Coordinates of C-alpha atoms and ligand atoms in Angstrom, one line a residue:
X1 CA 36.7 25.9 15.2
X2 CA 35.8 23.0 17.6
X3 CA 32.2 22.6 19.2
X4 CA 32.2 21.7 22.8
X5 CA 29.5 18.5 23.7
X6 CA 27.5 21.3 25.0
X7 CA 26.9 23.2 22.8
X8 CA 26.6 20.3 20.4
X9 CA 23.8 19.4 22.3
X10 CA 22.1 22.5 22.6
X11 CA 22.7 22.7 18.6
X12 CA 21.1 19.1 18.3
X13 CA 18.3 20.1 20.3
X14 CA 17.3 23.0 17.8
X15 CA 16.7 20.5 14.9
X16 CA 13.7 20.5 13.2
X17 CA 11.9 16.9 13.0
X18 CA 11.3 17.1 9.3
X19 CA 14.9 16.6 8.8
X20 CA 15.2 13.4 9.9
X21 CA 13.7 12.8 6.6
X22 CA 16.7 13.3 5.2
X23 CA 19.4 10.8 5.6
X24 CA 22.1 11.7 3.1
X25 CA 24.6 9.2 5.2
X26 CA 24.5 5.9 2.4
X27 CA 25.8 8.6 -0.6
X28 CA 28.4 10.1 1.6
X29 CA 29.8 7.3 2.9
X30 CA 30.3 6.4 -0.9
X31 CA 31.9 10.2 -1.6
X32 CA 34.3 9.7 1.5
X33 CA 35.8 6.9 0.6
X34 CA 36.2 7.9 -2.8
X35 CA 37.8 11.4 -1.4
X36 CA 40.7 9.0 -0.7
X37 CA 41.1 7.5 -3.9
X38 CA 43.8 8.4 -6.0
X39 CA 42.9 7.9 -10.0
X40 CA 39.2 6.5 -9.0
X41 CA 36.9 5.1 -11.7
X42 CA 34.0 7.5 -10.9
X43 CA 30.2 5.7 -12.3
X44 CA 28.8 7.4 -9.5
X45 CA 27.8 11.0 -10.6
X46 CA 24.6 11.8 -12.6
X47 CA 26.2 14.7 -14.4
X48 CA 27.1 15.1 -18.3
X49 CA 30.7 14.6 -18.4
X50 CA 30.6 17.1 -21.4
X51 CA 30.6 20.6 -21.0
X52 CA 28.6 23.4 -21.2
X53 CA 28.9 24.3 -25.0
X54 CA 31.0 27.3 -25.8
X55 CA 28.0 29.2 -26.8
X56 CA 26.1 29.2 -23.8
X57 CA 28.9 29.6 -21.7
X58 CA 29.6 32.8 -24.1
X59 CA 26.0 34.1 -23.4
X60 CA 26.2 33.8 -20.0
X61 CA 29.1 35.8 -19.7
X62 CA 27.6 38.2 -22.0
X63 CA 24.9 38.7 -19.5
X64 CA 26.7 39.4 -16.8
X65 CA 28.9 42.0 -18.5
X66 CA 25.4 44.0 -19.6
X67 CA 24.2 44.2 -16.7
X68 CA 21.7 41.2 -16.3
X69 CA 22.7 40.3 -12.9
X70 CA 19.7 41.2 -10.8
X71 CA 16.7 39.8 -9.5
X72 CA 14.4 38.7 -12.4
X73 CA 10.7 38.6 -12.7
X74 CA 9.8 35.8 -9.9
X75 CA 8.3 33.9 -13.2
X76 CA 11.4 34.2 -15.4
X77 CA 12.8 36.8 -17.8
X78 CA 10.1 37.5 -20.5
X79 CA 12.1 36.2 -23.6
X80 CA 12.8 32.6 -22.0
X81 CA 9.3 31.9 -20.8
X82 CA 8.0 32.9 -24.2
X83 CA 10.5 30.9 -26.3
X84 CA 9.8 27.9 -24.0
X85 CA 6.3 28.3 -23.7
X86 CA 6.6 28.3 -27.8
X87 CA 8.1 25.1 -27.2
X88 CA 5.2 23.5 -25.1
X89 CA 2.2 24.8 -27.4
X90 CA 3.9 23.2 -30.4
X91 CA 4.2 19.9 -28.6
X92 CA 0.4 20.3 -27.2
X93 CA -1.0 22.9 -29.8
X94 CA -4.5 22.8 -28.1
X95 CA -3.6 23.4 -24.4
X96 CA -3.5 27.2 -22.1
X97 CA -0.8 25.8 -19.8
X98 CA 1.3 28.1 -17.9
X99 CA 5.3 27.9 -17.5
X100 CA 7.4 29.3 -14.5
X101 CA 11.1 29.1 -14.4
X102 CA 12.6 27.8 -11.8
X103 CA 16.1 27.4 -9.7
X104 CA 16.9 23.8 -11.3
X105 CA 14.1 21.3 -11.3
X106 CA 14.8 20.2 -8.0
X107 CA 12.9 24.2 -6.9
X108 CA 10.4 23.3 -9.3
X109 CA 9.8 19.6 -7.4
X110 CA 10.0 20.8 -4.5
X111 CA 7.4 23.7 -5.3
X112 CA 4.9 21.9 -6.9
X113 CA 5.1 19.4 -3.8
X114 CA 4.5 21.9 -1.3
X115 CA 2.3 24.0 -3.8
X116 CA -0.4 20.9 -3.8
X117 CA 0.7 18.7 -1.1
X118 CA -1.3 18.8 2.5
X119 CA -0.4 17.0 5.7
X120 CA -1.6 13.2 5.5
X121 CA -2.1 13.8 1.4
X122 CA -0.5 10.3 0.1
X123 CA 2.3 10.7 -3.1
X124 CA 2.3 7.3 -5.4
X125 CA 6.4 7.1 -5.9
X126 CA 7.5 4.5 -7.6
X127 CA 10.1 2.4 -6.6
X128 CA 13.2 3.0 -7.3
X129 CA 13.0 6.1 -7.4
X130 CA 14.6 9.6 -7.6
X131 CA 16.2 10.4 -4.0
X132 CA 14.6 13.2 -3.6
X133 CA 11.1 12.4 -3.5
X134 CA 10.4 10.8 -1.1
X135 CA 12.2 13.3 1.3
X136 CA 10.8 16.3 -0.6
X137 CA 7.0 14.7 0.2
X138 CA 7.8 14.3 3.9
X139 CA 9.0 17.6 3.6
X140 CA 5.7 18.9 2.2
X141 CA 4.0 16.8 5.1
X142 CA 2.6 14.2 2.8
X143 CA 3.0 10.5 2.9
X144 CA 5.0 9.0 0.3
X145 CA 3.8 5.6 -0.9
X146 CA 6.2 3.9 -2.6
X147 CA 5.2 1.2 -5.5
X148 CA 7.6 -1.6 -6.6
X149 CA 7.8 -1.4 -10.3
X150 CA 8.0 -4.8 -12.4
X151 CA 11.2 -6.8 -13.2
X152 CA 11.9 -4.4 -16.3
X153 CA 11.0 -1.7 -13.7
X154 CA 8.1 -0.6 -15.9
X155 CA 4.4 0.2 -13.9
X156 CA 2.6 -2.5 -12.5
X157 CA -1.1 -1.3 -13.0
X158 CA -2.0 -4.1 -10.5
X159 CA 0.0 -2.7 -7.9
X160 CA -0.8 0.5 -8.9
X161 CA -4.3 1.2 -8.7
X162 CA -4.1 -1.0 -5.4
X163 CA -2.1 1.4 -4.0
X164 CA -4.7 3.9 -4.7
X165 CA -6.8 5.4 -1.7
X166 CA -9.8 7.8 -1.0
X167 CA -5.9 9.7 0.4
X168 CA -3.8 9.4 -2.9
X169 CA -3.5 13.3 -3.6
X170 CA -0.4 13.0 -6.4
X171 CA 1.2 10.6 -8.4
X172 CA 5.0 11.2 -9.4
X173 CA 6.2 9.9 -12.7
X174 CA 9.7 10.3 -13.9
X175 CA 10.8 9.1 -17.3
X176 CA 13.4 8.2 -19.1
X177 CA 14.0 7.5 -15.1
X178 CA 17.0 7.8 -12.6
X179 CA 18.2 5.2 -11.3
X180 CA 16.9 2.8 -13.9
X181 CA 17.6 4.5 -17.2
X182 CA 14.5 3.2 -18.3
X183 CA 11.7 4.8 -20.3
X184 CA 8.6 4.1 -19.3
X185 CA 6.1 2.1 -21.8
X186 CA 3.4 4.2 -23.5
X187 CA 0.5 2.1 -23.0
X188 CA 1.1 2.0 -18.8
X189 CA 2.0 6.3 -19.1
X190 CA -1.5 6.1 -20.8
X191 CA -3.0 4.5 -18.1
X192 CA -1.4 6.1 -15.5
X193 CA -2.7 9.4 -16.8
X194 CA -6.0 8.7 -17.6
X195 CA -6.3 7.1 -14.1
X196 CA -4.8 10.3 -12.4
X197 CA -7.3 12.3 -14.7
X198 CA -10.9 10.3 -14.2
X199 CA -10.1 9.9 -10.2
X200 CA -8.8 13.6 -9.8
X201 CA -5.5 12.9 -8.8
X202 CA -3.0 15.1 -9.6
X203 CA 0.0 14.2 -11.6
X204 CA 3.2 15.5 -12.0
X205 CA 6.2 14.0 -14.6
X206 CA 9.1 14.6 -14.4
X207 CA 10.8 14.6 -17.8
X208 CA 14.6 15.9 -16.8
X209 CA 15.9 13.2 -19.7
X210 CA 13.2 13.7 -22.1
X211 CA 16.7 14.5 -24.8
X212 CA 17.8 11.1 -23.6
X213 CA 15.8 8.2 -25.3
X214 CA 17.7 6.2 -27.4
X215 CA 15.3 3.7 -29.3
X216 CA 12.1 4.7 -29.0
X217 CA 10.5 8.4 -29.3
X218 CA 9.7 10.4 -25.7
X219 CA 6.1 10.0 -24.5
X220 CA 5.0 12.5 -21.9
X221 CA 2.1 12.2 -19.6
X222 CA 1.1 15.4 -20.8
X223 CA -0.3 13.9 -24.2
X224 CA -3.1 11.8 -22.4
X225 CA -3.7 14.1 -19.3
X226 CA -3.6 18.0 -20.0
X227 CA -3.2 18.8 -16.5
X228 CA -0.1 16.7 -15.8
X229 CA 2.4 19.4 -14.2
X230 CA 5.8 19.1 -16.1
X231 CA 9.1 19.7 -14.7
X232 CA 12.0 20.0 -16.5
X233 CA 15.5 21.3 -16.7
X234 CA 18.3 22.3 -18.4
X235 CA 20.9 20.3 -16.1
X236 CA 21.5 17.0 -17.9
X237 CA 20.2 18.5 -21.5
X238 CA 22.8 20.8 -21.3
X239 CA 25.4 20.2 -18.5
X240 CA 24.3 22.8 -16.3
X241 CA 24.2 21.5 -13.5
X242 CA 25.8 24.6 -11.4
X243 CA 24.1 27.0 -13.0
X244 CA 20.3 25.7 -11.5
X245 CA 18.1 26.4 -14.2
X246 CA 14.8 24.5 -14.4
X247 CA 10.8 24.9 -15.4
X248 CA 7.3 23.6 -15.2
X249 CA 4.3 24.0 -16.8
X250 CA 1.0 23.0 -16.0
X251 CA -2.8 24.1 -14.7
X252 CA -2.9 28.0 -14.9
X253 CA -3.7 27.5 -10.9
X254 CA -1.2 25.3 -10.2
X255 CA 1.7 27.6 -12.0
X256 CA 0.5 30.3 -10.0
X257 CA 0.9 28.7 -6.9
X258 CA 3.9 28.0 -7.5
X259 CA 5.3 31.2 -8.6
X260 CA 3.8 32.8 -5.2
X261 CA 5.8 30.2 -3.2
X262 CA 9.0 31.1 -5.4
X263 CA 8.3 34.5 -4.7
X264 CA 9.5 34.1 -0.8
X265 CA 11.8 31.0 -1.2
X266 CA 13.9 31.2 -4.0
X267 CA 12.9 34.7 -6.0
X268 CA 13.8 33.7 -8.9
X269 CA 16.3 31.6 -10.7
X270 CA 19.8 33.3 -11.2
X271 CA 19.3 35.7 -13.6
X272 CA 22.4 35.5 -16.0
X273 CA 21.2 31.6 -16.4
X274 CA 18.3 32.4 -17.9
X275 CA 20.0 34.5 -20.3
X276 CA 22.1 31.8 -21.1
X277 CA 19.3 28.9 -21.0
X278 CA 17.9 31.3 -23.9
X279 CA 20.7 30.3 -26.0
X280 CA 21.0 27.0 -24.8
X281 CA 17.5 26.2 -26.5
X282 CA 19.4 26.8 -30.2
X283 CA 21.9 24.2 -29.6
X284 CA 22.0 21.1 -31.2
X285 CA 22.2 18.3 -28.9
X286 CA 21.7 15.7 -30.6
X287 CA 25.4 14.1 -31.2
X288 CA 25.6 14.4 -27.1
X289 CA 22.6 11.8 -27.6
X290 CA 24.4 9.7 -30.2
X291 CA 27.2 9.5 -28.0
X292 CA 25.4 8.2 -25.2
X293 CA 24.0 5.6 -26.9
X294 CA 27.2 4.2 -28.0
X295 CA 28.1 4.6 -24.5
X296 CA 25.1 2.4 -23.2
X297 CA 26.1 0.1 -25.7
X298 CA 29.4 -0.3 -24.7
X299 CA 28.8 -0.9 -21.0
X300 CA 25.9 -3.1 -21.4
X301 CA 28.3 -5.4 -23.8
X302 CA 30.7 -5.2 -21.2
X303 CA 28.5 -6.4 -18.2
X304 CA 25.7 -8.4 -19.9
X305 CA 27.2 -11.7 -19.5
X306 CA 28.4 -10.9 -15.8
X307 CA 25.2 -9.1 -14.2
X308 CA 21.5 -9.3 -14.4
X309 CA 20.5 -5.9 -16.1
X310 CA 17.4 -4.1 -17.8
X311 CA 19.1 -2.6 -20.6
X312 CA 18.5 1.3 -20.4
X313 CA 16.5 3.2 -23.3
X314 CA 16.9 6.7 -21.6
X315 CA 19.0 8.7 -19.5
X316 CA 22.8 7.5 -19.0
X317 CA 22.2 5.2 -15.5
X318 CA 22.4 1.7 -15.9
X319 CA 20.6 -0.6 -12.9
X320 CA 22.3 -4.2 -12.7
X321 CA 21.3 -6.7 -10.0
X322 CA 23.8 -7.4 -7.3
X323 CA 25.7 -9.9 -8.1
X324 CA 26.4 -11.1 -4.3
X325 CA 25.8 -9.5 -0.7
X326 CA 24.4 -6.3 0.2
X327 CA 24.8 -3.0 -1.9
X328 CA 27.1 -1.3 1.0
X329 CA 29.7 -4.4 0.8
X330 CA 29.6 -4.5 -2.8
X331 CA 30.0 -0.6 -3.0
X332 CA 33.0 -1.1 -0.7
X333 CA 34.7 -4.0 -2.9
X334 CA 34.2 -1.7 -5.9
X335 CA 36.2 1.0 -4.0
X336 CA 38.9 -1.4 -3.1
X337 CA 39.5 -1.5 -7.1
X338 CA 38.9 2.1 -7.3
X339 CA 35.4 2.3 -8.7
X340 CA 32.7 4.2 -7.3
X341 CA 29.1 2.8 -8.1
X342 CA 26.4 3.8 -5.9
X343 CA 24.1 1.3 -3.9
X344 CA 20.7 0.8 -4.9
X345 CA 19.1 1.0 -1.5
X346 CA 19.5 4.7 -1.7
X347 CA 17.1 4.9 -4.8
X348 CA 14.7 2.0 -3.1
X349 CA 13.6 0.1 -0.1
X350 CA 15.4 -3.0 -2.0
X351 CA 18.6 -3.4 -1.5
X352 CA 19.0 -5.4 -4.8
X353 CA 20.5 -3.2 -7.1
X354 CA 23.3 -1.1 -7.6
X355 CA 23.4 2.5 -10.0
X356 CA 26.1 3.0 -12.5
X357 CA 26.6 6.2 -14.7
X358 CA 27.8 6.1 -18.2
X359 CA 28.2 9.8 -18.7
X360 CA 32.0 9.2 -18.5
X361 CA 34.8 9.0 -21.7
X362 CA 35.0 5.3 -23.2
X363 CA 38.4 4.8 -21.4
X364 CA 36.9 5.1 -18.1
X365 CA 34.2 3.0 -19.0
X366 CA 36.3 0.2 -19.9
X367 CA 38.4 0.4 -16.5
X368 CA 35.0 0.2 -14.7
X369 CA 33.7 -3.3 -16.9
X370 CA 37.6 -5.1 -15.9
X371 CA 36.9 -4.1 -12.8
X372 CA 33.1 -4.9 -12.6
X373 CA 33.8 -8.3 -14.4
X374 CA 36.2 -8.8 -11.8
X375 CA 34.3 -9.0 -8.6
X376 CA 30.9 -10.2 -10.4
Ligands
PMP401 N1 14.8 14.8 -11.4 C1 15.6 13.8 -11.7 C2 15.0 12.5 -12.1 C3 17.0 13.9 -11.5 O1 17.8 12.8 -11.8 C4 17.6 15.1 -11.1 C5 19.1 15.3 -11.0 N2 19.8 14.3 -10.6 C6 16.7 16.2 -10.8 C7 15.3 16.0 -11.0 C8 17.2 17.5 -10.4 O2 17.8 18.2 -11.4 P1 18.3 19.7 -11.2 O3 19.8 19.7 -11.3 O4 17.7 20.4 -12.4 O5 17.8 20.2 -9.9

C-alpha cells in the first residue's frame, strides 16, 4: 500500500515528541546494507550464536501442550519466582528483596525507569553505554547524564561524583558491560554503591552478563548497597533472546511499583517462557563460558597488533579504537569486505570506537580478523 504526502503529513503530525528520542537510523543503516550482502561476516549481533539447549526448548513445548499458555500472575508464575528468589537469598543471605519477572530485561529497565524516574530527575549513564538508556530515561522524562568512563573504560570517581547534583535521582551501572565487554573493577562498584547509598541515590545494575566473566569472579552492586535494583535476564545466559524473559529484584517498594506498572503495560511475561526459564536455571552453562573465552582470545590475538583495544573480561563485545576516520566510513569499508561491525557513536557521544561481537563460530571469526587486518 502507498501513502499519499498527505496523509504522510497528517500521520507525521500525530507523533509524539518523546520519540524523537529515539533515533534507531545509525544501526539500520548498518542492517540495510548488510541485507545486501551475500555470505557477510556478521560481528554485529549481541546474540549467543548457540542455541537454546534441547531441554529448555523441550520444556517449553511441554508447556504449551498442558495448557500453560495464559496470562500468568502479573509477578511471575509461583515456582520461577521462588526458585529464583532461592537464588538471590543464597547470594545475599541477609537481605528481604523482592523479585518480579519480567518480559526480557529490556520491560524490567524500562519499568524500573519509569517506576522511579520523575520529569527533570537526572540518570548518571556512563559512557558508552547500553543504547537503550539513554532513550529509555528520556522516555521516563528524566535527564540522562552521561559520564566518560576512563581509557580502560572503568569509572572515573573524579568525574563521577562531579557529575553528581542536588538533581541526580539514579545511577545506572551495567557490568560485564555492552559495548565494552568490560567488567567493571570492584573497588570503583564499591564506591559507586556506597556513594549511591550515603547520598540516597538510587541505583540500579544491570547484570545481563553476570555468566560472562572470564578472569575474575562477578561483583554485583548489590553486595555493598542492599537496595541496588537488579535486572537480569535469561537472553544472553541462555540464548533466549525471542522468548523475552527477564527479572529484578530489589526494595520491597520498588518491586511493587513495578509489578503495578507491568500490570497495565506488559501483564506479564509470556507464560510458556517462564515455564521454560524454570528449566533453564538447571542447565549447565558453563562450557558456553569456556567457549567464549577461547573466542575472546582468538580475536583479540588476531587484532592486537592492528587496533588499540581494552581486552574484554566479560560479555562477548570487544571495543577497539578506530583505526582511521569516522565510525560510519569505517563501518562502510568493513561492508565493502563483507563484514558488519557496528559504530561506536551509537553506544557514545564519541565517535572513537567501533563494537565487535565474538558470539560467532571460530571460522567466521577468522574471516572477520583478514578482513579487519586488512583495512586497519
Ligand atoms: N542490558 C544490556 C546491557 C544488554 O546488552 C541487553 C541486550 N542487548 C539488554 C539489557 C536487554 O536484554 P533483553 O533481551 O533481556 O531485553
Amino acid at each position: 500500500m502507498t501513502t499519499s504526502p498527505q496523509q504522510q503529513t497528517n500521520a507525521s503530525r500525530w507523533i509524539a515528541a518523546r520519540t524523537a528520542h529515539f533515533d534507531s537510523s545509525g544501526i539500520r543503516r548498518v542492517f540495510d546494507l548488510a541485507a545486501k550482502l551475500k555470505n557477510p561476516i556478521n560481528l554485529s549481533i549481541g546474540q549467543p550464536h548457540f542455541d537454546v539447549p534441547e531441554s529448555v526448548k523441550q520444556s517449553m513445548i511441554q508447556a504449551i501442550k498442558d495448557g500453560r499458555n495464559g496470562y500468568s500472575p502479573t509477578q511471575g508464575i509461583a515456582p520461577l519466582r521462588e526458585r529464583l528468589l532461592a537464588d538471590v537469598h543464597r547470594e545475599w543471605p541477609d537481605s528481604d528483596r523482592k523479585l518480579l519477572v519480567t518480559s526480557g530485561t529490556s520491560g524490567a529497565l524500562n519499568l524500573a525507569l519509569l517506576a522511579l524516574v520523575d520529569p527533570g530527575d537526572e540518570v548518571i549513564i556512563f559512557d558508552p553505554y547500553f543504547v537503550m538508556y539513554a532513550p529509555l530515561v528520556r522516555l521516563a522524562s528524566g535527564i540522562p547524564v552521561l559520564v566518560d568512563t576512563n581509557a580502560a573504560f572503568q569509572i572515573d570517581l573524579d568525574r563521577f561524583v562531579a557529575a553528581l547534583s542536588p538533581k541526580t535521582k539514579l545511577v545506572l551501572l551495567n557490568s560485564p558491560g555492552n559495548p565494552t565487554g568490560v567488567c567493571l573493577d570492584e573497588a570503583s562498584v564499591k564506591e559507586v554503591a556506597e556513594i549511591c547509598a550515603q547520598r540516597n541515590i538510587a541505583l540500579i545494575s544491570d547484570e545481563i552478563y553476570r555468566h560472562f566473566c572470564f578472569d575474575t569472579p562477578f561483583v554485583s552492586a548489590a553486595k555493598f548497597n542492599p537496595e541496588t535494583i537488579v535486572v537480569d535476564g535469561f537472553s544472553k545466559s541462555h540464548a533466549m533472546t525471542g522468548w523475552r524473559l527477564g527479572f529484578v529484584h530489589g526494595p520491597a517498594e520498588v518491586v511493587e511499583t513495578m509489578t503495578k506498572l507491568q500490570q497495565y503495560t506488559y501483564v506479564c511475561a509470556p507464560q510458556p517462557v517462564q515455564w521454560a526459564g524454570l528449566s533453564a536455571l538447571d542447565c549447565d552453562v558453563s562450557p558456553y563460558m569456556e567457549d567464549y573465552r577461547q573466542k575472546r582470545d582468538r580475536l583479540y590475538a588476531g587484532l592486537k597488533d592492528h587496533y588499540e583495544i581494552v581486552k574484554p573480561d566479560g560479555a562477548f563485545y570487544m571495543y577497539p579504537k578506530l583505526p582511521w576516520g569516522t565510525g560510519q566510513k569505517f563501518v562502510e569499508k568493513a561492508i565493502e569486505h563483507e563484514l558488519l561491525v557496528i559504530p561506536g557513536n551509537i553506544f557514545s557521544r564519541h565517535d572513537t570506537h567501533f563494537r565487535l561481537s565474538f558470539a560467532n563460530t571460530d571460522e567466521q571469526l577468522d574471516r572477520g580478523i583478514d578482513v579487519l587486518r586488512k583495512i586497519a
